[in-house]
Each structure stands twice: as C-alpha cells, then as structure tokens.
Amino acid sequence: MAVAGSLIGKLAFVTGAGSGIGRAACKVLAREGASIIAADRNLNSAQETVSNISKESNQNHTSLNINVGDQTSITTALNKILEQHKKPPSIIVNSAGITRDNFLLKLSSDDFDEVININLKGTFMIIQTFSNAIIEHGVQGGSIINIASTSGKYGNVGQANYSASKAGVEGLTRTAAKEFGKFGIRVNCVLPGMIATPMTNAVPGKVKEKFVKVIPLGRFGKPEEVAEVITFLASDKSSYVHGASIDISGGF
C-alpha cells in the first residue's frame, strides 16, 4: 500500500512503544509515512507493535529493547540505530513511563526513586543522547515530543512521585527548547489527562467514575487522540511550535 503523509522519509524513535500512548504514536506516525523504531523494555510488546503497523504500511519498521533508566542501554540502542540506518532519528517520542502509586505518607523512597529514574531521568538521558547524535550527524528538522501529564500540572492524590516526575518533564522540555532552538531541534510536550491505557486500567472502577464526572467531555481519552497531537508536533505543520505544553484532557 502506498503511503502518503506529512512524515514521509522521516525516522521516528518511540520509547514505551509496546503499549498505550507509545503504541498509538507508532501507529499514527507510521500512517503519516514515518519509519518507526519501536523501543520498549518488553521487546515482545515492541515487536507486536511493529507487526501491527507493518500490516498497514510498506515502511521499514523495527523494534528495539531498551531500559530508559540505564545509560548503557540507551547508548546501545542508539548505536544499533546508527548501524542500521546510518543516521539518528529526527523524531524522538519519550513515552516510556511507570507508576508506583501510594499516599505520600506511605510512599517508599525506593518507589519514589524508581519513578523519577524512569519518567524524568530517563527522558533526560534519551534527550541528551539522541540530540547529541542529531547535532553531530547534521540531521535537519529534529522534533522531540515528551509525554508529561496533567498530574504534573495539578497534582493527584496517591501520585506524589508520578506528579513530581511529570512536572519535571515539563520543566525539562522548556529548558531543552531554549537550548536546542539554535540547532533547529524543536522540543514540546503533551499533557494527557485520563487516557484509557494499561496504566489507567489498574485504577479502581469507583475512582474512574469520579474522574469521569469532572471531565467536561464526560469520558476518558483514547491513546490515538494523544497520538494525533504527537504526530502534529513531529511534523512541519507545527514548525513554529517550540517549548509548548499541550493539555489533552477533555477539559479537565
């Protein structure tokens, strides 16, 4: 099937690609013509993502195992990409993330550290490693899209660690935007609200009902709805959008 879209010829690297928003981002980016590198700590899930999107396009999609909390793993992933594609990806989507929810008074320091390490430090290490490669290889039109959260903006009961990590991602995005503009690399983030993903599937039904009542659109969002905004930010259609944080929350 011939592919016609706004990202033809682009190479896109997506972390957390094995499920949820990451998987949806791979699907929509591929629809617009990008070649996808689906990276996840669960390689089988990443391979499943690639299998799904390959059925719908004739682009060259690949999967990679990665632990975004480990610099060696990130460097190894980049080297594999450079070996295969001879260039770094120009589109980076930082979707890998975890939760370790508990009330603040009961939250262990280990659970706090683990969430910060994956969600915030992992995003930092991916940005630093891949941006250096983009600059060194002279790749034009770089676009980095980070996944923050409305929890980082407003806070959320039982998510002190997650909220802090995502607030940090938003601050990191703004700083990276100020530093990378001179290299032609745009950096933005999206702030999903309650999205129907494996992460929110673990939320008790009664809690979900309470959230729905305060969402003006009256429902949880779909991963694809977040992916559409990610794809817009990856494309030249958003060529003057830089350092932005975009809520995708149904009005919450």
mmCIF file of N, CA, C and O in Angstrom, residues 162-215:
data_model
loop_
_atom_site.group_PDB
_atom_site.id
_atom_site.type_symbol
_atom_site.label_atom_id
_atom_site.label_comp_id
_atom_site.label_asym_id
_atom_site.label_seq_id
_atom_site.Cartn_x
_atom_site.Cartn_y
_atom_site.Cartn_z
ATOM 1 N N TYR A 162 4.855 10.279 40.806
ATOM 2 C CA TYR A 162 4.493 10.427 39.390
ATOM 3 C C TYR A 162 4.288 11.903 39.035
ATOM 4 O O TYR A 162 4.794 12.385 38.015
ATOM 5 N N SER A 163 3.561 12.613 39.887
ATOM 6 C CA SER A 163 3.311 14.038 39.635
ATOM 7 C C SER A 163 4.610 14.833 39.591
ATOM 8 O O SER A 163 4.806 15.692 38.727
ATOM 9 N N ALA A 164 5.515 14.528 40.534
ATOM 10 C CA ALA A 164 6.805 15.227 40.568
ATOM 11 C C ALA A 164 7.616 14.916 39.311
ATOM 12 O O ALA A 164 8.244 15.805 38.729
ATOM 13 N N SER A 165 7.586 13.666 38.882
ATOM 14 C CA SER A 165 8.364 13.285 37.694
ATOM 15 C C SER A 165 7.840 13.986 36.444
ATOM 16 O O SER A 165 8.616 14.456 35.608
ATOM 17 N N LYS A 166 6.522 14.081 36.324
ATOM 18 C CA LYS A 166 5.946 14.675 35.127
ATOM 19 C C LYS A 166 6.040 16.207 35.134
ATOM 20 O O LYS A 166 6.168 16.836 34.081
ATOM 21 N N ALA A 167 5.999 16.808 36.318
ATOM 22 C CA ALA A 167 6.264 18.246 36.414
ATOM 23 C C ALA A 167 7.696 18.524 35.972
ATOM 24 O O ALA A 167 7.981 19.511 35.282
ATOM 25 N N GLY A 168 8.600 17.620 36.354
ATOM 26 C CA GLY A 168 9.996 17.744 35.930
ATOM 27 C C GLY A 168 10.153 17.618 34.429
ATOM 28 O O GLY A 168 10.959 18.333 33.820
ATOM 29 N N VAL A 169 9.395 16.715 33.813
ATOM 30 C CA VAL A 169 9.456 16.557 32.356
ATOM 31 C C VAL A 169 9.036 17.847 31.655
ATOM 32 O O VAL A 169 9.643 18.253 30.653
ATOM 33 N N GLU A 170 8.036 18.511 32.195
ATOM 34 C CA GLU A 170 7.585 19.770 31.594
ATOM 35 C C GLU A 170 8.661 20.848 31.719
ATOM 36 O O GLU A 170 8.939 21.586 30.773
ATOM 37 N N GLY A 171 9.298 20.932 32.890
ATOM 38 C CA GLY A 171 10.387 21.891 33.062
ATOM 39 C C GLY A 171 11.580 21.567 32.190
ATOM 40 O O GLY A 171 12.215 22.460 31.618
ATOM 41 N N LEU A 172 11.893 20.283 32.081
ATOM 42 C CA LEU A 172 12.982 19.835 31.214
ATOM 43 C C LEU A 172 12.711 20.209 29.765
ATOM 44 O O LEU A 172 13.610 20.638 29.031
ATOM 45 N N THR A 173 11.466 20.052 29.341
ATOM 46 C CA THR A 173 11.075 20.396 27.975
ATOM 47 C C THR A 173 11.331 21.867 27.685
ATOM 48 O O THR A 173 11.890 22.225 26.641
ATOM 49 N N ARG A 174 10.927 22.740 28.610
ATOM 50 C CA ARG A 174 11.087 24.180 28.389
ATOM 51 C C ARG A 174 12.568 24.560 28.313
ATOM 52 O O ARG A 174 12.962 25.398 27.491
ATOM 53 N N THR A 175 13.384 23.956 29.167
ATOM 54 C CA THR A 175 14.815 24.257 29.158
ATOM 55 C C THR A 175 15.474 23.747 27.887
ATOM 56 O O THR A 175 16.272 24.453 27.256
ATOM 57 N N ALA A 176 15.142 22.513 27.490
ATOM 58 C CA ALA A 176 15.700 21.955 26.260
ATOM 59 C C ALA A 176 15.314 22.816 25.058
ATOM 60 O O ALA A 176 16.132 23.035 24.150
ATOM 61 N N ALA A 177 14.095 23.326 25.064
ATOM 62 C CA ALA A 177 13.652 24.182 23.956
ATOM 63 C C ALA A 177 14.518 25.442 23.853
ATOM 64 O O ALA A 177 14.899 25.861 22.761
ATOM 65 N N LYS A 178 14.831 26.032 24.984
ATOM 66 C CA LYS A 178 15.660 27.239 24.975
ATOM 67 C C LYS A 178 17.080 26.941 24.494
ATOM 68 O O LYS A 178 17.707 27.776 23.834
ATOM 69 N N GLU A 179 17.593 25.750 24.817
ATOM 70 C CA GLU A 179 18.970 25.416 24.449
ATOM 71 C C GLU A 179 19.097 24.858 23.029
ATOM 72 O O GLU A 179 20.135 25.024 22.388
ATOM 73 N N PHE A 180 18.051 24.195 22.536
ATOM 74 C CA PHE A 180 18.157 23.486 21.260
ATOM 75 C C PHE A 180 17.662 24.270 20.058
ATOM 76 O O PHE A 180 17.849 23.854 18.918
ATOM 77 N N GLY A 181 17.006 25.402 20.314
ATOM 78 C CA GLY A 181 16.480 26.177 19.194
ATOM 79 C C GLY A 181 17.538 26.523 18.166
ATOM 80 O O GLY A 181 17.294 26.464 16.954
ATOM 81 N N LYS A 182 18.743 26.843 18.622
ATOM 82 C CA LYS A 182 19.815 27.232 17.705
ATOM 83 C C LYS A 182 20.281 26.074 16.830
ATOM 84 O O LYS A 182 20.936 26.289 15.804
ATOM 85 N N PHE A 183 19.927 24.842 17.229
ATOM 86 C CA PHE A 183 20.287 23.672 16.426
ATOM 87 C C PHE A 183 19.148 23.235 15.509
ATOM 88 O O PHE A 183 19.272 22.243 14.790
ATOM 89 N N GLY A 184 18.035 23.954 15.563
ATOM 90 C CA GLY A 184 16.889 23.595 14.738
ATOM 91 C C GLY A 184 16.117 22.402 15.257
ATOM 92 O O GLY A 184 15.351 21.770 14.525
ATOM 93 N N ILE A 185 16.311 22.078 16.544
ATOM 94 C CA ILE A 185 15.587 20.967 17.158
ATOM 95 C C ILE A 185 14.448 21.530 18.005
ATOM 96 O O ILE A 185 14.687 22.264 18.964
ATOM 97 N N ARG A 186 13.228 21.213 17.617
ATOM 98 C CA ARG A 186 12.079 21.666 18.394
ATOM 99 C C ARG A 186 11.779 20.655 19.518
ATOM 100 O O ARG A 186 11.899 19.458 19.328
ATOM 101 N N VAL A 187 11.388 21.188 20.673
ATOM 102 C CA VAL A 187 11.083 20.336 21.829
ATOM 103 C C VAL A 187 9.746 20.779 22.426
ATOM 104 O O VAL A 187 9.587 21.944 22.782
ATOM 105 N N ASN A 188 8.812 19.843 22.507
ATOM 106 C CA ASN A 188 7.493 20.139 23.058
ATOM 107 C C ASN A 188 7.043 18.971 23.927
ATOM 108 O O ASN A 188 7.638 17.891 23.904
ATOM 109 N N CYS A 189 5.984 19.194 24.695
ATOM 110 C CA CYS A 189 5.433 18.074 25.455
ATOM 111 C C CYS A 189 3.915 18.112 25.438
ATOM 112 O O CYS A 189 3.296 19.164 25.251
ATOM 113 N N VAL A 190 3.331 16.944 25.601
ATOM 114 C CA VAL A 190 1.885 16.822 25.729
ATOM 115 C C VAL A 190 1.568 16.392 27.151
ATOM 116 O O VAL A 190 2.348 15.688 27.800
ATOM 117 N N LEU A 191 0.413 16.831 27.630
ATOM 118 C CA LEU A 191 -0.025 16.529 28.993
ATOM 119 C C LEU A 191 -1.349 15.771 28.929
ATOM 120 O O LEU A 191 -2.423 16.381 28.971
ATOM 121 N N PRO A 192 -1.281 14.454 28.783
ATOM 122 C CA PRO A 192 -2.524 13.688 28.770
ATOM 123 C C PRO A 192 -3.215 13.735 30.124
ATOM 124 O O PRO A 192 -2.564 13.771 31.165
ATOM 125 N N GLY A 193 -4.543 13.718 30.084
ATOM 126 C CA GLY A 193 -5.329 13.551 31.302
ATOM 127 C C GLY A 193 -5.600 12.073 31.500
ATOM 128 O O GLY A 193 -4.699 11.245 31.391
ATOM 129 N N MET A 194 -6.832 11.725 31.767
ATOM 130 C CA MET A 194 -7.200 10.317 31.956
ATOM 131 C C MET A 194 -7.398 9.669 30.583
ATOM 132 O O MET A 194 -8.383 9.927 29.894
ATOM 133 N N ILE A 195 -6.442 8.859 30.199
ATOM 134 C CA ILE A 195 -6.459 8.175 28.908
ATOM 135 C C ILE A 195 -6.617 6.671 29.162
ATOM 136 O O ILE A 195 -6.003 6.126 30.076
ATOM 137 N N ALA A 196 -7.417 6.013 28.353
ATOM 138 C CA ALA A 196 -7.667 4.573 28.518
ATOM 139 C C ALA A 196 -6.462 3.779 28.035
ATOM 140 O O ALA A 196 -6.324 3.465 26.857
ATOM 141 N N THR A 197 -5.549 3.485 28.961
ATOM 142 C CA THR A 197 -4.328 2.733 28.666
ATOM 143 C C THR A 197 -4.157 1.648 29.726
ATOM 144 O O THR A 197 -4.870 1.646 30.736
ATOM 145 N N PRO A 198 -3.199 0.722 29.532
ATOM 146 C CA PRO A 198 -2.936 -0.266 30.572
ATOM 147 C C PRO A 198 -2.617 0.367 31.925
ATOM 148 O O PRO A 198 -2.917 -0.213 32.971
ATOM 149 N N MET A 199 -2.046 1.574 31.906
ATOM 150 C CA MET A 199 -1.702 2.246 33.157
ATOM 151 C C MET A 199 -2.965 2.643 33.924
ATOM 152 O O MET A 199 -3.063 2.481 35.139
ATOM 153 N N THR A 200 -3.969 3.154 33.213
ATOM 154 C CA THR A 200 -5.203 3.570 33.879
ATOM 155 C C THR A 200 -6.162 2.408 34.101
ATOM 156 O O THR A 200 -7.099 2.518 34.893
ATOM 157 N N ASN A 201 -5.931 1.303 33.408
ATOM 158 C CA ASN A 201 -6.774 0.125 33.620
ATOM 159 C C ASN A 201 -6.663 -0.387 35.052
ATOM 160 O O ASN A 201 -7.578 -1.050 35.557
ATOM 161 N N ALA A 202 -5.543 -0.080 35.692
ATOM 162 C CA ALA A 202 -5.320 -0.536 37.072
ATOM 163 C C ALA A 202 -6.071 0.315 38.091
ATOM 164 O O ALA A 202 -6.161 -0.044 39.267
ATOM 165 N N VAL A 203 -6.632 1.442 37.647
ATOM 166 C CA VAL A 203 -7.365 2.332 38.551
ATOM 167 C C VAL A 203 -8.720 1.691 38.898
ATOM 168 O O VAL A 203 -9.437 1.229 38.005
ATOM 169 N N PRO A 204 -9.083 1.645 40.186
ATOM 170 C CA PRO A 204 -10.375 1.054 40.582
ATOM 171 C C PRO A 204 -11.554 1.721 39.885
ATOM 172 O O PRO A 204 -11.531 2.932 39.600
ATOM 173 N N GLY A 205 -12.588 0.946 39.623
ATOM 174 C CA GLY A 205 -13.756 1.444 38.899
ATOM 175 C C GLY A 205 -14.408 2.651 39.542
ATOM 176 O O GLY A 205 -14.816 3.597 38.856
ATOM 177 N N LYS A 206 -14.518 2.652 40.876
ATOM 178 C CA LYS A 206 -15.152 3.778 41.569
ATOM 179 C C LYS A 206 -14.355 5.063 41.390
ATOM 180 O O LYS A 206 -14.925 6.153 41.294
ATOM 181 N N VAL A 207 -13.034 4.920 41.360
ATOM 182 C CA VAL A 207 -12.176 6.096 41.149
ATOM 183 C C VAL A 207 -12.362 6.618 39.726
ATOM 184 O O VAL A 207 -12.431 7.831 39.496
ATOM 185 N N LYS A 208 -12.455 5.708 38.761
ATOM 186 C CA LYS A 208 -12.677 6.106 37.370
ATOM 187 C C LYS A 208 -13.984 6.885 37.235
ATOM 188 O O LYS A 208 -14.049 7.890 36.529
ATOM 189 N N GLU A 209 -15.019 6.412 37.913
ATOM 190 C CA GLU A 209 -16.320 7.080 37.852
ATOM 191 C C GLU A 209 -16.230 8.518 38.360
ATOM 192 O O GLU A 209 -16.843 9.430 37.810
ATOM 193 N N LYS A 210 -15.453 8.711 39.426
ATOM 194 C CA LYS A 210 -15.285 10.060 39.975
ATOM 195 C C LYS A 210 -14.573 10.967 38.988
ATOM 196 O O LYS A 210 -14.922 12.143 38.843
ATOM 197 N N PHE A 211 -13.567 10.421 38.302
ATOM 198 C CA PHE A 211 -12.841 11.222 37.321
ATOM 199 C C PHE A 211 -13.738 11.617 36.157
ATOM 200 O O PHE A 211 -13.710 12.760 35.686
ATOM 201 N N VAL A 212 -14.523 10.674 35.670
ATOM 202 C CA VAL A 212 -15.401 10.949 34.525
ATOM 203 C C VAL A 212 -16.350 12.106 34.840
ATOM 204 O O VAL A 212 -16.644 12.941 33.983
ATOM 205 N N LYS A 213 -16.799 12.181 36.080
ATOM 206 C CA LYS A 213 -17.747 13.227 36.475
ATOM 207 C C LYS A 213 -17.151 14.635 36.392
ATOM 208 O O LYS A 213 -17.895 15.612 36.250
ATOM 209 N N VAL A 214 -15.812 14.744 36.502
ATOM 210 C CA VAL A 214 -15.199 16.083 36.456
ATOM 211 C C VAL A 214 -14.507 16.362 35.113
ATOM 212 O O VAL A 214 -13.848 17.376 34.962
ATOM 213 N N ILE A 215 -14.687 15.469 34.158
ATOM 214 C CA ILE A 215 -14.168 15.699 32.803
ATOM 215 C C ILE A 215 -15.305 16.257 31.963
ATOM 216 O O ILE A 215 -16.306 15.567 31.729
#
